mmCIF file of C-alpha atoms in Angstrom:
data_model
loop_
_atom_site.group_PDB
_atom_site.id
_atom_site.type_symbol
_atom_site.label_atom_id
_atom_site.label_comp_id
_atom_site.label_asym_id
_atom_site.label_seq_id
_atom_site.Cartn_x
_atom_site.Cartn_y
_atom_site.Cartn_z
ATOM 1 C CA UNK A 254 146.306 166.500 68.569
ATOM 2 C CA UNK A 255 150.011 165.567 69.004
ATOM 3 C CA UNK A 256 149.112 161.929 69.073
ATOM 4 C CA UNK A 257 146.921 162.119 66.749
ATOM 5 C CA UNK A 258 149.292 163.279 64.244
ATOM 6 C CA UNK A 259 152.188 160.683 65.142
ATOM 7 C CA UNK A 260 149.497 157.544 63.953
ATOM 8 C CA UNK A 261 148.878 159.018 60.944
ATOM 9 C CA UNK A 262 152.514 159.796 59.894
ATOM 10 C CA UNK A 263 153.368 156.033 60.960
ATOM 11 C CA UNK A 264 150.227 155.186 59.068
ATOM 12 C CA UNK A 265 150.726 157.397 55.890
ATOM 13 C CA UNK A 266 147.125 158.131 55.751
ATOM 14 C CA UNK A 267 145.281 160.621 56.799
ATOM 15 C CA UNK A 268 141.624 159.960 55.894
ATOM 16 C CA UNK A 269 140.535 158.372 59.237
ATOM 17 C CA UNK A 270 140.124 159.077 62.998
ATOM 18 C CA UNK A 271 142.574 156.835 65.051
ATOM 19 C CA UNK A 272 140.306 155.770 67.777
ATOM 20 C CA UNK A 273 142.927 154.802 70.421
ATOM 21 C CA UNK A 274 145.373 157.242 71.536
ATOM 22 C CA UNK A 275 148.426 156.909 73.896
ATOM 23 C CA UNK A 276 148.740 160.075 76.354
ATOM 24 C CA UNK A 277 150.760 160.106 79.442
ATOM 25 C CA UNK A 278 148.907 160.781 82.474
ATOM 26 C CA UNK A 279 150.122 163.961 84.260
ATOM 27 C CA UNK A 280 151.287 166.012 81.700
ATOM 28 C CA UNK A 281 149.507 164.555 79.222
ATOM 29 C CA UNK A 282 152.269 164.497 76.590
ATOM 30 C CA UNK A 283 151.831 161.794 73.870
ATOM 31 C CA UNK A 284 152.795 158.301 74.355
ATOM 32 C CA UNK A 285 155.006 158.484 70.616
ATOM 33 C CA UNK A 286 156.003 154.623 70.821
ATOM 34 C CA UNK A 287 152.559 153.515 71.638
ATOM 35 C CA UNK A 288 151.080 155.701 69.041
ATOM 36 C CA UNK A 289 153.717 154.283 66.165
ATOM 37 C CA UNK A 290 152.651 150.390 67.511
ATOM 38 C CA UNK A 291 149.053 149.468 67.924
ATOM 39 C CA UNK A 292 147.928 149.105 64.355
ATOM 40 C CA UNK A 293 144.261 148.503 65.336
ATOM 41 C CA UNK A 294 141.599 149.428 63.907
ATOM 42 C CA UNK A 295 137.361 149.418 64.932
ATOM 43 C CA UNK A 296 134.932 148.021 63.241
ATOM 44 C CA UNK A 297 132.080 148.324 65.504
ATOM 45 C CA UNK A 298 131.588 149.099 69.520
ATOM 46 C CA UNK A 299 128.987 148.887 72.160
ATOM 47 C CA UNK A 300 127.827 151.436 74.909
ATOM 48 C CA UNK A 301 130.393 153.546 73.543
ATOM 49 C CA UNK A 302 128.638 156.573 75.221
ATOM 50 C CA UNK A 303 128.151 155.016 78.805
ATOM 51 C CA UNK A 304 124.759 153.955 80.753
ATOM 52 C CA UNK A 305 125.751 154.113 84.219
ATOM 53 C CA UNK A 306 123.510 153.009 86.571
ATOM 54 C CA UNK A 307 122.916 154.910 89.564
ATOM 55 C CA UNK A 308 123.341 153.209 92.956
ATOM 56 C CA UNK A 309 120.088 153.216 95.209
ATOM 57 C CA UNK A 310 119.884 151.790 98.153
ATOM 58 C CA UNK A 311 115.942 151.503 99.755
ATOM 59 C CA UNK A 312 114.364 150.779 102.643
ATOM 60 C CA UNK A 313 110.704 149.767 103.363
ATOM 61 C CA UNK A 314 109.106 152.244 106.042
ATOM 62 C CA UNK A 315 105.944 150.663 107.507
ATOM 63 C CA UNK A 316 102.618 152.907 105.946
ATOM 64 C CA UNK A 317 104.809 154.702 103.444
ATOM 65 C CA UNK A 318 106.497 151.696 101.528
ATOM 66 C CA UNK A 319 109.915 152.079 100.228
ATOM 67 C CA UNK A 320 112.286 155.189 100.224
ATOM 68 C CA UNK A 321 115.381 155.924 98.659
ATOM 69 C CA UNK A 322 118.516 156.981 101.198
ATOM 70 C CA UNK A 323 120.628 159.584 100.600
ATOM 71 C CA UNK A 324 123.873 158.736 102.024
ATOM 72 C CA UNK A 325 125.420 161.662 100.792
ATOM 73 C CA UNK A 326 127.429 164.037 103.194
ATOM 74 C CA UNK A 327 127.631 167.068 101.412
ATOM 75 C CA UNK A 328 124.559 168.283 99.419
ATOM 76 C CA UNK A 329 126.657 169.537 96.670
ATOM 77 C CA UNK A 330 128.305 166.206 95.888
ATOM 78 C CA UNK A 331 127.568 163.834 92.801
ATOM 79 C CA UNK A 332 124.899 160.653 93.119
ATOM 80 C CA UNK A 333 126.786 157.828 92.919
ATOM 81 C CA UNK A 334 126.755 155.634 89.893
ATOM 82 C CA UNK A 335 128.275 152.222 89.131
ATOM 83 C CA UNK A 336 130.998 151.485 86.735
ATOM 84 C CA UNK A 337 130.224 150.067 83.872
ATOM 85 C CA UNK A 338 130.880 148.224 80.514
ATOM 86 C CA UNK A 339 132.557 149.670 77.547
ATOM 87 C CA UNK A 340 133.545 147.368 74.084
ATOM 88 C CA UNK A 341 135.452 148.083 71.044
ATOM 89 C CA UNK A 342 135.216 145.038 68.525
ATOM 90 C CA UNK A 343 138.887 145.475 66.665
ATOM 91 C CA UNK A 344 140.747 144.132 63.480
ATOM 92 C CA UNK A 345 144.029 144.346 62.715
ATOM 93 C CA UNK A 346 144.841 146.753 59.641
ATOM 94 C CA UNK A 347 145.691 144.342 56.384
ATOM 95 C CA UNK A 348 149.569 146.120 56.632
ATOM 96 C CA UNK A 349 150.037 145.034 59.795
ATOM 97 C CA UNK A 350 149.060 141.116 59.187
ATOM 98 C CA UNK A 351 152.779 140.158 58.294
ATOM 99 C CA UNK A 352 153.925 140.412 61.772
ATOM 100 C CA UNK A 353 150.817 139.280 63.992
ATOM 101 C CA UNK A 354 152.588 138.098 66.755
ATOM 102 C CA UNK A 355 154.340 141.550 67.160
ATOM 103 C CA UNK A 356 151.355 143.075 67.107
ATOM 104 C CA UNK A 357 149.763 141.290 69.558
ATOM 105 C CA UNK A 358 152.678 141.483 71.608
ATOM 106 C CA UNK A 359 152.242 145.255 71.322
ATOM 107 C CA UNK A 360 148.204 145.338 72.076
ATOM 108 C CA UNK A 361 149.179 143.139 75.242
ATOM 109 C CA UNK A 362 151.698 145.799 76.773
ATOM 110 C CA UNK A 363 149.270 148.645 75.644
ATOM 111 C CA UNK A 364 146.509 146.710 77.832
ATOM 112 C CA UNK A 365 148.288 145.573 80.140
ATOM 113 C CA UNK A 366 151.085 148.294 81.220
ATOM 114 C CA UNK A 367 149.078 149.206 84.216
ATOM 115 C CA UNK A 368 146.994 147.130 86.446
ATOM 116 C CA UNK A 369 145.168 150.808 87.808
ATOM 117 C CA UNK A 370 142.400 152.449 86.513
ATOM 118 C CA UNK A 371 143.935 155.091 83.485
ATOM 119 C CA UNK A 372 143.088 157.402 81.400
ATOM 120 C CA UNK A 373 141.146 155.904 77.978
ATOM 121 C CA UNK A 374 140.697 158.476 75.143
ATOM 122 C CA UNK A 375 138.993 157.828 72.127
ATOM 123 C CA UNK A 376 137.694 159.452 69.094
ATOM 124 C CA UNK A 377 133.944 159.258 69.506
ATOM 125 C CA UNK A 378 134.055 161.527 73.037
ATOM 126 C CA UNK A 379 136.025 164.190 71.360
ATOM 127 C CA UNK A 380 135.904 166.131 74.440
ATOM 128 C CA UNK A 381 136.091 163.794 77.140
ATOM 129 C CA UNK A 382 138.245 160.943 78.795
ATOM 130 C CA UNK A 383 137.165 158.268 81.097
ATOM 131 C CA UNK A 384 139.209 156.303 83.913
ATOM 132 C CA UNK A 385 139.045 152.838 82.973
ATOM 133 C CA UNK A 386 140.643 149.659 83.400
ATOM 134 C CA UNK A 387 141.132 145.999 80.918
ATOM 135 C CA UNK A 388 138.432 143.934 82.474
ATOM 136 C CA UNK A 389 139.420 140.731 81.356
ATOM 137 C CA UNK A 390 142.836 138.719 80.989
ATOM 138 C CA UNK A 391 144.141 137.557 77.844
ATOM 139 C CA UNK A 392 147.623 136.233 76.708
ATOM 140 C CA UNK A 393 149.481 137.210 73.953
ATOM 141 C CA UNK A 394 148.895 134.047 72.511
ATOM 142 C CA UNK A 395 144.809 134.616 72.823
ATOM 143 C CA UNK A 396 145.311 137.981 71.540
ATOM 144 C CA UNK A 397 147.271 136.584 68.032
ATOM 145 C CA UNK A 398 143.991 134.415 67.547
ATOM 146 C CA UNK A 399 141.622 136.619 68.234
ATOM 147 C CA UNK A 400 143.443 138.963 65.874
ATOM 148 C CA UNK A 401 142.840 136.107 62.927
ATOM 149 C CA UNK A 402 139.192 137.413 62.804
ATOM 150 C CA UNK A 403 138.002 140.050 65.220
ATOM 151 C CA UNK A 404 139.551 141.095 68.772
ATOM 152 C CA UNK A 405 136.813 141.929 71.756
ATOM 153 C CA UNK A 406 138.594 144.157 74.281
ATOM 154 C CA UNK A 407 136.233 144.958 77.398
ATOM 155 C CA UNK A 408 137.059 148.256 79.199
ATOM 156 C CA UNK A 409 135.344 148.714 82.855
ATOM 157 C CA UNK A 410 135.358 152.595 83.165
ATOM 158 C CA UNK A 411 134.267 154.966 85.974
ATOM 159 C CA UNK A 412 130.359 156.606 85.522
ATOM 160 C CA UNK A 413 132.085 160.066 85.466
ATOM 161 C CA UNK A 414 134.033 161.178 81.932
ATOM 162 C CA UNK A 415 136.262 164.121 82.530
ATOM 163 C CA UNK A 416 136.440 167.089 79.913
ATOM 164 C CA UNK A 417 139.842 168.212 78.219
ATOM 165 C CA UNK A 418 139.281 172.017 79.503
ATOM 166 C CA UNK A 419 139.052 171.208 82.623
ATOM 167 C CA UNK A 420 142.345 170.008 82.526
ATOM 168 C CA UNK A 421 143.798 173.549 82.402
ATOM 169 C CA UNK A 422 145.208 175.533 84.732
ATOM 170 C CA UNK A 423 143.472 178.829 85.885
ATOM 171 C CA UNK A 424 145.470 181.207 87.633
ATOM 172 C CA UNK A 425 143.620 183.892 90.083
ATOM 173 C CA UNK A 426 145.460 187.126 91.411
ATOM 174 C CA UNK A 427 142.136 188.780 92.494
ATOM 175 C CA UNK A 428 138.156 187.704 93.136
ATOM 176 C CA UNK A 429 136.793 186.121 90.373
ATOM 177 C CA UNK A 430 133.616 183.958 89.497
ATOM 178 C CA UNK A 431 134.198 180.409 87.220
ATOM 179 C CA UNK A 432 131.026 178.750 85.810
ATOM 180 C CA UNK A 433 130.866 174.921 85.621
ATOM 181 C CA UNK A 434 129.183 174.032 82.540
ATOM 182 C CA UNK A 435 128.561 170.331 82.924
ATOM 183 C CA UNK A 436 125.893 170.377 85.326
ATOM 184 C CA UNK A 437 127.802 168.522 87.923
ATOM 185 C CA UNK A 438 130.147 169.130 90.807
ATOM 186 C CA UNK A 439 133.936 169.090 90.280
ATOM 187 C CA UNK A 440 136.265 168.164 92.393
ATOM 188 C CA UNK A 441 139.198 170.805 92.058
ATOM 189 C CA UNK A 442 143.228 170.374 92.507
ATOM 190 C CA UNK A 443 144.265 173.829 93.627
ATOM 191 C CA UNK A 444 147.603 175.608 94.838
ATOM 192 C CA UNK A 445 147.256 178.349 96.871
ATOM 193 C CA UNK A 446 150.114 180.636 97.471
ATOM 194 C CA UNK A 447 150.370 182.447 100.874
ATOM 195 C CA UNK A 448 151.733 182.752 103.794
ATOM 196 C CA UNK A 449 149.765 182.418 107.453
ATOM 197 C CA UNK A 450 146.179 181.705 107.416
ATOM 198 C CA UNK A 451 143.513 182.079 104.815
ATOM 199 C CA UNK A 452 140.284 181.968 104.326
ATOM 200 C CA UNK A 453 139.021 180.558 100.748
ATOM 201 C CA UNK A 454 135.642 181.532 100.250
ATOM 202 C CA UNK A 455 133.631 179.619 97.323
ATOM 203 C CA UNK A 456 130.182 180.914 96.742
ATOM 204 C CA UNK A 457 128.663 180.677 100.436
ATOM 205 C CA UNK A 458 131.277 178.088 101.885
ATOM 206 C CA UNK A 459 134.550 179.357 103.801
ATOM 207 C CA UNK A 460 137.775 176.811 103.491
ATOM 208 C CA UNK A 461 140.481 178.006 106.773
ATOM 209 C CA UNK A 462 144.036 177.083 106.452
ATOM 210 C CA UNK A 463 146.477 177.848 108.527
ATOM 211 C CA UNK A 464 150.437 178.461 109.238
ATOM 212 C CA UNK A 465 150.781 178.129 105.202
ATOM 213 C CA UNK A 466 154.175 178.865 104.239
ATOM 214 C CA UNK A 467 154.736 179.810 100.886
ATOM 215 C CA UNK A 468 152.125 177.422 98.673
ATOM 216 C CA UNK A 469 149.850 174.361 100.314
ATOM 217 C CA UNK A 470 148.323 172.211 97.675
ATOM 218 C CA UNK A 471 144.610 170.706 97.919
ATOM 219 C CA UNK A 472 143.402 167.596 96.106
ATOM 220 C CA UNK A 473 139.531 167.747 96.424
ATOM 221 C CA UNK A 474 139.445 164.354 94.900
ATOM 222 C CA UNK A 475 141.529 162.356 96.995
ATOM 223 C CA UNK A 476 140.775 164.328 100.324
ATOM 224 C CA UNK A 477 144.241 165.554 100.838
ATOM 225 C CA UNK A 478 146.624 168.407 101.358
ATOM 226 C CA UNK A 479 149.745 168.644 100.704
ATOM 227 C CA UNK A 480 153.207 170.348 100.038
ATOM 228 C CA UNK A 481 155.068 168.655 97.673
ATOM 229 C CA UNK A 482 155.646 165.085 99.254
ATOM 230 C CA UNK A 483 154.327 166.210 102.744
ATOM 231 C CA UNK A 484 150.995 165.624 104.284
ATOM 232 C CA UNK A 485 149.120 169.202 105.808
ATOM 233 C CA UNK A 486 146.479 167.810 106.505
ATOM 234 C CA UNK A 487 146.515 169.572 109.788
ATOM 235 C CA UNK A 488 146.711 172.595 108.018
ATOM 236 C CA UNK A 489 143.592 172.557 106.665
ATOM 237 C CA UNK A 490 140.650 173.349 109.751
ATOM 238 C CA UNK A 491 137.506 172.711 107.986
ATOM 239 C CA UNK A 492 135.848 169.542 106.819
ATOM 240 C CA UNK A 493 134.917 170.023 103.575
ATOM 241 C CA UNK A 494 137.315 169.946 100.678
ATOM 242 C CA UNK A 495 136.261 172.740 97.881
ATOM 243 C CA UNK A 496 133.997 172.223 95.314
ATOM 244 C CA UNK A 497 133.002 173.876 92.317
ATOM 245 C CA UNK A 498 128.933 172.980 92.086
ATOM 246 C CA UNK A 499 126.919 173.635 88.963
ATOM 247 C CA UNK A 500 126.797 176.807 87.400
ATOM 248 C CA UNK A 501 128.367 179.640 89.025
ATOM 249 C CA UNK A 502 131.323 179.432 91.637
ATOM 250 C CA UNK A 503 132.245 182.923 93.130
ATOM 251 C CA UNK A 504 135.792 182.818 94.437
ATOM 252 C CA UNK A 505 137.357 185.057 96.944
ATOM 253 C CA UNK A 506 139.577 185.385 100.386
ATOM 254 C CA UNK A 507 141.184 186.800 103.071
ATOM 255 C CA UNK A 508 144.467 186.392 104.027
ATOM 256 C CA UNK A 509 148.070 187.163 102.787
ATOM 257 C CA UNK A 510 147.292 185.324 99.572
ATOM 258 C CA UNK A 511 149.823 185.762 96.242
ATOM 259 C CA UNK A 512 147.701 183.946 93.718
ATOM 260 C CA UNK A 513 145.824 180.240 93.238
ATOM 261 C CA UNK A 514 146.128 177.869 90.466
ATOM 262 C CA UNK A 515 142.753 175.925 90.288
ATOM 263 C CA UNK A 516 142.444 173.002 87.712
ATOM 264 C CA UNK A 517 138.942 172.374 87.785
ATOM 265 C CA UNK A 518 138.283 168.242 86.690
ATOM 266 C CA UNK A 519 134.953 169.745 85.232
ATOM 267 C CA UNK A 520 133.095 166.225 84.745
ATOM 268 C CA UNK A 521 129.734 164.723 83.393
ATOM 269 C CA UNK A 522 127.980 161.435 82.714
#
């Protein structure tokens, strides 16, 4: 909302949705210089909802014909999907046309800041971000052209959009049961204050840790865990990282435990 409201002070209107908006990643605080600089607008936009395709590998079994593999290892876990195309077909707003080299200047460092797969928000998935990345290279110099009539920018985004509340941090003292509402598995950051070792029970699944001392962090989506800036991985004595499946997710454990923070990363397609 913060952002939001920092385009259309700059803009001195406030009958439109700005599509693009500049959030930094982590504590998702608004990006004010990005917000003030763009000065795009969107006239029209393809697959703006996603169509990811699902990935399915076959193989031909002799009197049966083909089957589909399931390569998963964990029941629970997501189908994978392929990345996929999403375009916004831009203009530059009349104000902005007496300086078109700045502004293209400013839509190249906006694209072009990263080189990693970041956060896009936009104002048709209210709700939602994506992880996405610029999938093709321009130069300022194209950009200023393009900007004469239309500009084409070309995001390659991940299958999975993420929702804004499950962003949040939930804090547990006692047993407690969270309900994923997106009908698919999410792949929790929690921290887990306690000393010695624990048992984290979600649903039917037990997660042992042991010789904690004070907090150990777990990143469910990149299959670590940490404290701070040091591995414990060897901390952790089960395989599985937690998950929070569809629907239901009853949380409890055993141990000397304080509280746990859980931010959740509910997702969808």
């Amino acid at each position: 909302r913060r952002a939001a409201n920092q385009v259309w002070n700059a803009a001195e209107r406030y009958n439109f949705d700005p599509l693009f908006l500049a959030v930094e990643t982590g504590d998702l605080d608004s990006d004010l210089y990005m917000n003030l600089i763009i000065g795009l607008a969107v006239y029209e936009k393809e697959n703006i909802y996603g169509r990811p395709k699902p990935v399915i590998e076959k193989v031909n079994i002799p009197g049966r014909g083909d089957v589909i593999l399931n390569n998963k290892t964990d029941p629970i876990d997501n189908e994978e999907y392929e990345d996929f195309q999403k375009v916004y077909k831009c203009y530059v707003m009349p104000e902005e046309y007496q300086d078109l080299e700045m502004v293209a200047r400013n839509v190249y460092a906006w694209l072009y800041q990263t080189v990693q797969y970041s956060r896009l928000d936009d104002s048709y998935e209210r709700n939602y971000y994506r992880m996405a990345h610029v999938s093709e290279e321009m130069s300022v110099e194209e950009i200023a052209a393009a900007l004469l009539g239309t500009l084409e920018i070309q995001f390659t985004c991940h299958p999975y959009k993420y929702s804004y509340d499950g962003e949040r941090t939930l804090t547990f003292t006692k047993a407690t049961s969270i309900f994923n509402t997106e009908g698919f598995t999410a792949y929790p950051y929690m921290k887990i204050y306690a000393a010695g070792a624990v048992t984290l029970y979600i649903n039917d699944r037990a997660h042992t840790f042991k010789e904690i001392e004070d907090y150990i962090e777990v990143d469910s989506a990149l299959l670590n865990a940490y404290k701070g800036d040091t591995l414990q991985n060897n901390k952790m004595t089960t395989t599985l990282f937690p998950k929070l499946a569809a629907g239901e997710n009853k949380i409890r454990w055993a141990g000397n435990v304080k509280k746990i923070d859980i931010v959740p990363r509910w997702c969808c397609l």
